[in-house]
CSV table of C-alpha atoms in Angstrom, one decimal:
chain,number,residue,atom,x,y,z
A,647,UNK,CA,148.7,120.1,35.9
A,648,UNK,CA,146.4,118.3,38.3
A,649,UNK,CA,144.6,119.1,41.5
A,650,UNK,CA,146.3,117.0,44.2
A,651,UNK,CA,144.6,118.0,47.4
A,652,UNK,CA,141.7,120.0,48.8
A,653,UNK,CA,141.7,120.8,52.5
A,654,UNK,CA,138.5,122.0,54.2
A,655,UNK,CA,138.6,123.2,57.8
A,656,UNK,CA,135.6,124.7,59.5
A,657,UNK,CA,136.1,127.5,62.0
A,658,UNK,CA,132.3,127.8,62.6
A,659,UNK,CA,131.1,126.9,66.0
A,660,UNK,CA,134.7,126.9,67.3
A,661,UNK,CA,133.6,128.0,70.8
A,662,UNK,CA,131.9,130.8,72.6
A,663,UNK,CA,135.0,133.0,72.4
A,664,UNK,CA,134.2,133.7,68.8
A,665,UNK,CA,130.7,135.0,69.4
A,666,UNK,CA,132.0,138.6,69.9
A,667,UNK,CA,133.3,138.9,66.4
A,668,UNK,CA,132.0,138.1,62.9
A,669,UNK,CA,131.6,134.3,62.4
A,670,UNK,CA,134.4,132.8,60.2
A,671,UNK,CA,133.0,130.4,57.7
A,672,UNK,CA,134.8,127.3,56.5
A,673,UNK,CA,138.0,128.1,54.5
A,674,UNK,CA,139.6,126.0,51.9
A,675,UNK,CA,143.2,125.4,50.7
A,676,UNK,CA,143.4,124.0,47.2
A,677,UNK,CA,146.7,122.6,45.9
A,678,UNK,CA,148.1,121.7,42.5
A,679,UNK,CA,151.5,120.6,41.1
A,680,UNK,CA,153.3,122.4,38.3
A,681,UNK,CA,156.5,120.6,37.4
A,682,UNK,CA,158.5,120.4,40.7
A,683,UNK,CA,156.5,123.3,42.2
A,684,UNK,CA,153.6,123.0,44.6
A,685,UNK,CA,151.1,125.8,44.4
A,686,UNK,CA,148.5,126.2,47.2
A,687,UNK,CA,145.6,128.6,47.5
A,688,UNK,CA,145.2,129.6,51.2
A,689,UNK,CA,142.2,131.4,52.6
A,690,UNK,CA,142.7,134.7,54.6
A,691,UNK,CA,138.9,134.7,55.2
A,692,UNK,CA,136.4,136.9,53.3
A,693,UNK,CA,135.5,140.5,52.9
A,694,UNK,CA,132.2,142.2,53.7
A,695,UNK,CA,131.4,144.9,51.1
A,696,UNK,CA,128.4,146.9,50.1
A,697,UNK,CA,127.1,145.8,46.7
A,698,UNK,CA,127.1,149.4,45.5
A,699,UNK,CA,130.9,149.4,45.9
A,700,UNK,CA,131.1,147.1,42.8
A,701,UNK,CA,127.8,147.7,41.0
A,702,UNK,CA,127.2,151.4,41.6
A,703,UNK,CA,128.3,152.6,38.1
A,704,UNK,CA,126.5,150.0,36.1
A,705,UNK,CA,123.0,150.7,34.6
A,706,UNK,CA,120.6,148.9,36.9
A,707,UNK,CA,118.3,147.7,34.1
A,708,UNK,CA,121.3,145.9,32.5
A,709,UNK,CA,122.6,144.7,35.9
A,710,UNK,CA,119.3,143.1,37.2
A,711,UNK,CA,119.3,139.9,35.1
A,712,UNK,CA,122.9,139.1,35.9
A,713,UNK,CA,122.3,139.8,39.6
A,714,UNK,CA,119.4,137.4,39.6
A,715,UNK,CA,121.3,134.8,37.6
A,716,UNK,CA,124.3,134.7,40.0
A,717,UNK,CA,122.1,135.0,43.1
A,718,UNK,CA,123.6,138.3,44.2
A,719,UNK,CA,120.5,139.8,45.7
A,720,UNK,CA,120.9,141.9,48.8
A,721,UNK,CA,123.0,144.8,49.8
A,722,UNK,CA,126.2,142.9,50.8
A,723,UNK,CA,128.9,140.9,49.0
A,724,UNK,CA,131.2,138.5,50.8
A,725,UNK,CA,134.1,137.7,48.4
A,726,UNK,CA,136.7,135.1,49.5
A,727,UNK,CA,140.3,136.2,49.9
A,728,UNK,CA,142.8,133.7,48.5
A,729,UNK,CA,146.6,134.0,49.1
A,730,UNK,CA,148.8,132.0,46.8
A,731,UNK,CA,151.7,129.9,48.2
A,732,UNK,CA,154.4,128.7,45.9
A,733,UNK,CA,156.8,126.0,47.2
A,734,UNK,CA,159.7,125.2,45.0
A,735,UNK,CA,163.5,124.5,45.4
A,736,UNK,CA,163.5,125.3,49.1
A,737,UNK,CA,161.5,128.5,48.8
A,738,UNK,CA,158.1,129.3,50.4
A,739,UNK,CA,156.7,132.2,48.4
A,740,UNK,CA,153.6,134.1,49.2
A,741,UNK,CA,151.8,136.3,46.7
A,742,UNK,CA,150.2,138.9,48.9
A,743,UNK,CA,150.1,138.9,52.7
A,744,UNK,CA,146.4,139.1,53.5
A,745,UNK,CA,144.6,141.7,55.7
A,746,UNK,CA,146.0,141.2,59.1
A,747,UNK,CA,144.0,142.2,62.2
A,748,UNK,CA,143.4,145.8,61.4
A,749,UNK,CA,140.9,145.7,58.5
A,750,UNK,CA,137.8,143.6,58.9
A,751,UNK,CA,136.9,140.9,61.5
A,752,UNK,CA,136.2,138.3,58.8
A,753,UNK,CA,139.7,138.4,57.4
A,754,UNK,CA,143.2,138.0,58.8
A,755,UNK,CA,143.2,134.2,58.9
A,756,UNK,CA,146.4,133.6,56.9
A,757,UNK,CA,148.6,132.5,59.8
A,758,UNK,CA,146.0,129.8,60.7
A,759,UNK,CA,146.0,128.7,57.0
A,760,UNK,CA,149.7,128.5,56.9
A,761,UNK,CA,149.7,126.5,60.2
A,762,UNK,CA,147.3,124.0,58.6
A,763,UNK,CA,149.9,123.2,55.9
A,764,UNK,CA,152.7,123.0,58.3
A,765,UNK,CA,154.3,126.4,57.9
A,766,UNK,CA,154.8,129.5,60.1
A,767,UNK,CA,155.6,133.1,59.2
A,768,UNK,CA,159.3,132.4,59.8
A,769,UNK,CA,159.2,129.8,57.1
A,770,UNK,CA,158.3,132.3,54.3
A,771,UNK,CA,161.2,133.2,52.1
A,772,UNK,CA,159.6,135.7,49.8
A,773,UNK,CA,156.5,137.9,49.8
A,774,UNK,CA,155.5,139.3,46.4
A,775,UNK,CA,152.6,141.9,46.2
A,776,UNK,CA,150.1,142.2,43.4
A,777,UNK,CA,149.2,145.6,44.8
A,778,UNK,CA,148.8,147.5,48.0
A,779,UNK,CA,145.1,147.5,48.9
A,780,UNK,CA,144.4,146.6,52.5
A,781,UNK,CA,143.3,143.0,52.0
A,782,UNK,CA,146.6,142.2,50.1
A,783,UNK,CA,149.2,144.3,52.1
A,784,UNK,CA,148.1,145.0,55.7
A,785,UNK,CA,148.8,141.5,56.9
A,786,UNK,CA,152.5,142.1,56.3
A,787,UNK,CA,153.0,143.6,59.8
A,788,UNK,CA,152.2,141.9,63.1
A,789,UNK,CA,150.2,143.4,66.0
A,790,UNK,CA,153.4,145.2,67.1
A,791,UNK,CA,153.9,146.8,63.7
A,792,UNK,CA,156.9,144.6,63.0
A,793,UNK,CA,157.3,142.7,59.8
A,794,UNK,CA,155.4,139.4,60.2
A,795,UNK,CA,157.5,137.5,57.7
A,796,UNK,CA,160.8,138.6,59.3
A,797,UNK,CA,163.0,136.3,57.2
A,798,UNK,CA,161.5,137.0,53.9
A,799,UNK,CA,162.4,139.2,50.9
A,800,UNK,CA,159.5,141.6,50.1
A,801,UNK,CA,158.9,142.7,46.5
A,802,UNK,CA,156.4,145.0,44.7
A,803,UNK,CA,156.2,146.6,41.3
A,804,UNK,CA,158.0,149.9,41.1
A,805,UNK,CA,155.0,151.8,39.8
A,806,UNK,CA,152.8,150.5,42.6
A,807,UNK,CA,155.3,151.3,45.3
A,808,UNK,CA,155.8,154.8,43.9
A,809,UNK,CA,152.0,155.5,43.8
A,810,UNK,CA,151.4,154.6,47.4
A,811,UNK,CA,154.5,156.4,48.7
A,812,UNK,CA,153.6,159.6,46.9
A,813,UNK,CA,152.4,162.1,49.5
A,814,UNK,CA,149.9,163.4,47.0
A,815,UNK,CA,148.0,160.1,46.8
A,816,UNK,CA,146.1,160.5,50.0
A,817,UNK,CA,144.6,163.8,48.7
A,818,UNK,CA,143.8,162.5,45.2
A,819,UNK,CA,142.5,159.0,45.7
A,820,UNK,CA,139.1,160.0,47.1
A,821,UNK,CA,137.8,160.3,50.6
A,822,UNK,CA,136.4,156.7,50.7
A,823,UNK,CA,139.9,155.3,50.0
A,824,UNK,CA,142.1,157.8,51.8
A,825,UNK,CA,142.6,155.3,54.7
A,826,UNK,CA,143.9,152.8,52.1
A,827,UNK,CA,146.6,155.4,51.1
A,828,UNK,CA,147.6,156.1,54.7
A,829,UNK,CA,147.7,152.4,55.6
A,830,UNK,CA,149.7,151.4,52.5
A,831,UNK,CA,152.3,154.1,53.0
A,832,UNK,CA,152.9,153.2,56.7
A,833,UNK,CA,153.3,149.5,55.9
A,834,UNK,CA,155.5,150.0,52.8
A,835,UNK,CA,157.8,152.3,54.8
A,836,UNK,CA,158.1,149.7,57.6
A,837,UNK,CA,159.6,147.3,55.0
A,838,UNK,CA,163.1,148.7,55.0
A,839,UNK,CA,164.4,146.0,52.5
A,840,UNK,CA,161.5,146.4,50.0
A,841,UNK,CA,162.6,145.5,46.5
A,842,UNK,CA,160.9,146.6,43.3
A,843,UNK,CA,160.6,145.2,39.8
A,844,UNK,CA,159.3,146.0,36.3
A,845,UNK,CA,156.8,144.3,34.0
A,846,UNK,CA,158.4,141.4,32.3
A,847,UNK,CA,161.1,140.9,34.9
A,848,UNK,CA,161.7,137.3,36.1
A,849,UNK,CA,161.6,138.1,39.8
A,850,UNK,CA,162.3,134.5,40.8
A,851,UNK,CA,163.3,131.5,38.7
A,852,UNK,CA,160.2,130.6,36.6
A,853,UNK,CA,158.1,133.6,37.9
A,854,UNK,CA,157.6,136.6,35.7
A,855,UNK,CA,155.8,139.8,36.4
A,856,UNK,CA,152.9,140.8,34.1
A,857,UNK,CA,151.5,144.3,34.0
A,858,UNK,CA,147.7,144.3,34.7
A,859,UNK,CA,147.1,147.9,35.5
A,860,UNK,CA,143.7,149.5,36.3
A,861,UNK,CA,142.6,148.0,39.6
A,862,UNK,CA,145.4,150.1,41.0
A,863,UNK,CA,148.0,152.1,39.0
A,864,UNK,CA,150.7,149.5,39.2
A,865,UNK,CA,148.8,146.2,39.7
A,866,UNK,CA,150.8,143.2,38.8
A,867,UNK,CA,150.0,139.5,38.0
A,868,UNK,CA,152.5,136.7,38.0
A,869,UNK,CA,153.1,133.9,35.5
A,870,UNK,CA,154.5,130.8,37.1
A,871,UNK,CA,155.9,128.5,34.4
A,872,UNK,CA,157.4,125.0,34.2
A,873,UNK,CA,158.1,124.0,30.6
A,874,UNK,CA,155.0,124.2,28.6
A,875,UNK,CA,152.7,124.5,31.6
A,876,UNK,CA,151.9,127.8,33.4
A,877,UNK,CA,149.6,129.2,36.0
A,878,UNK,CA,148.7,132.9,36.3
A,879,UNK,CA,148.2,134.6,39.7
A,880,UNK,CA,145.9,137.5,38.7
A,881,UNK,CA,145.3,139.2,42.1
A,882,UNK,CA,142.3,141.6,41.6
A,883,UNK,CA,142.7,142.1,37.9
A,884,UNK,CA,139.7,139.7,37.6
A,885,UNK,CA,137.9,140.5,40.8
A,886,UNK,CA,134.9,138.3,40.9
A,887,UNK,CA,133.4,135.2,39.4
A,888,UNK,CA,130.2,136.8,38.1
A,889,UNK,CA,130.2,140.2,36.3
A,890,UNK,CA,133.9,140.2,35.6
A,891,UNK,CA,133.4,137.0,33.5
A,892,UNK,CA,129.9,137.7,32.1
A,893,UNK,CA,130.7,141.3,31.2
A,894,UNK,CA,134.4,142.0,31.5
A,895,UNK,CA,134.0,145.2,29.5
A,896,UNK,CA,131.7,146.8,32.1
A,897,UNK,CA,133.3,149.2,34.6
A,898,UNK,CA,133.8,147.9,38.2
A,899,UNK,CA,133.6,150.2,41.1
A,900,UNK,CA,136.4,148.3,42.8
A,901,UNK,CA,138.9,149.5,40.1
A,902,UNK,CA,140.6,152.8,40.7
A,903,UNK,CA,140.9,153.3,36.9
A,904,UNK,CA,137.7,151.7,35.6
A,905,UNK,CA,138.5,152.1,31.9
A,906,UNK,CA,141.9,150.6,32.3
A,907,UNK,CA,140.6,147.9,34.6
A,908,UNK,CA,138.0,146.8,32.0
A,909,UNK,CA,140.6,146.7,29.2
A,910,UNK,CA,142.9,144.6,31.3
A,911,UNK,CA,140.1,142.1,32.2
A,912,UNK,CA,139.1,141.7,28.5
A,913,UNK,CA,142.7,141.0,27.5
A,914,UNK,CA,143.4,138.6,30.4
A,915,UNK,CA,140.2,136.5,29.9
A,916,UNK,CA,140.9,136.2,26.2
A,917,UNK,CA,144.4,135.0,26.9
A,918,UNK,CA,143.4,132.6,29.7
A,919,UNK,CA,140.6,131.1,27.6
A,920,UNK,CA,142.8,130.8,24.5
A,921,UNK,CA,145.7,129.2,26.2
A,922,UNK,CA,143.6,127.2,28.7
A,923,UNK,CA,146.0,128.4,31.4
A,924,UNK,CA,145.2,127.7,35.0
A,925,UNK,CA,144.6,130.9,37.1
A,926,UNK,CA,144.2,131.9,40.8
A,927,UNK,CA,142.0,134.9,41.5
A,928,UNK,CA,142.2,136.5,44.9
A,929,UNK,CA,138.4,136.9,45.2
A,930,UNK,CA,137.2,133.9,43.3
A,931,UNK,CA,135.3,131.0,45.0
A,932,UNK,CA,136.5,127.5,45.8
A,933,UNK,CA,140.1,128.7,46.5
A,934,UNK,CA,140.1,130.8,43.3
A,935,UNK,CA,142.0,128.2,41.3
A,936,UNK,CA,140.5,127.2,38.0
A,937,UNK,CA,140.2,127.8,34.2
A,938,UNK,CA,138.3,130.2,32.0
A,939,UNK,CA,135.8,129.0,29.4
A,940,UNK,CA,134.2,131.1,26.7
A,941,UNK,CA,130.5,131.1,26.4
A,942,UNK,CA,128.0,132.4,23.8
A,943,UNK,CA,128.0,135.7,25.8
A,944,UNK,CA,131.1,136.3,27.9
A,945,UNK,CA,133.1,133.8,29.9
A,946,UNK,CA,132.7,131.6,33.0
A,947,UNK,CA,135.0,130.5,35.8
A,948,UNK,CA,135.5,126.7,36.2
A,949,UNK,CA,137.1,125.8,39.5
A,950,UNK,CA,139.6,123.0,39.5
A,951,UNK,CA,138.0,119.9,41.0
A,952,UNK,CA,134.6,121.6,40.8
């Protein structure tokens, strides 16, 4: 597997019309080849999150050295959002659909990213969700609440679908995420042809679902394989390039089940490092495509081409 192209397009300074919204920094699309398949990481923009959302449950005396090491000072984190595009045998497959226009001003750029690689929403044949958080699901509907990818099959893990469509979820998920539940249910219900699958299912030729629960109750990753080579789309199971690698066993405030999320991270990083399998992480830098290396204490993310 080799990196074949890196596209950089700056949306900064694109005109006075953008001054009323949050500035959009440069986005990148990073591409690799896996057998006959082309896999591209497309940027949907970036999130703006309070640091306490991720770090709040970690003892501050243990956290401080790592925050300094990774240059994470300040009250705000701005993780990238990377949507994976798989092109193989006439299919254009998206893993997740981005945020759309209803979540944050700094995201919702997926249609522009698709346009830059010569595709439009009507060209997408399949949309496969890792999970139903806003930055992964809400872009599935257009501004008129119609499915944006009108010609596509839409697929999600059964456990994930059932969790977000359960009427009890909005009352049990916590006040700070109640809007996530309302938004997820509305969008999933709008997808009348939504298909489900189970862990281990081959949902498309050469694409297998891998259970990576914890970030959400039914979070899935996807192994794309061609012969002896494989790439793992991990979604938010490995949610950042710093603490998730340095201390994967620590709880993350972004995970709904922090204990299960940590156990999943530990197992995933061990597998990725042992097999030297390429990965794409939704919130990792440089397009999120790279490999995992073991260090003396923890792991580190090595971007392809970096």
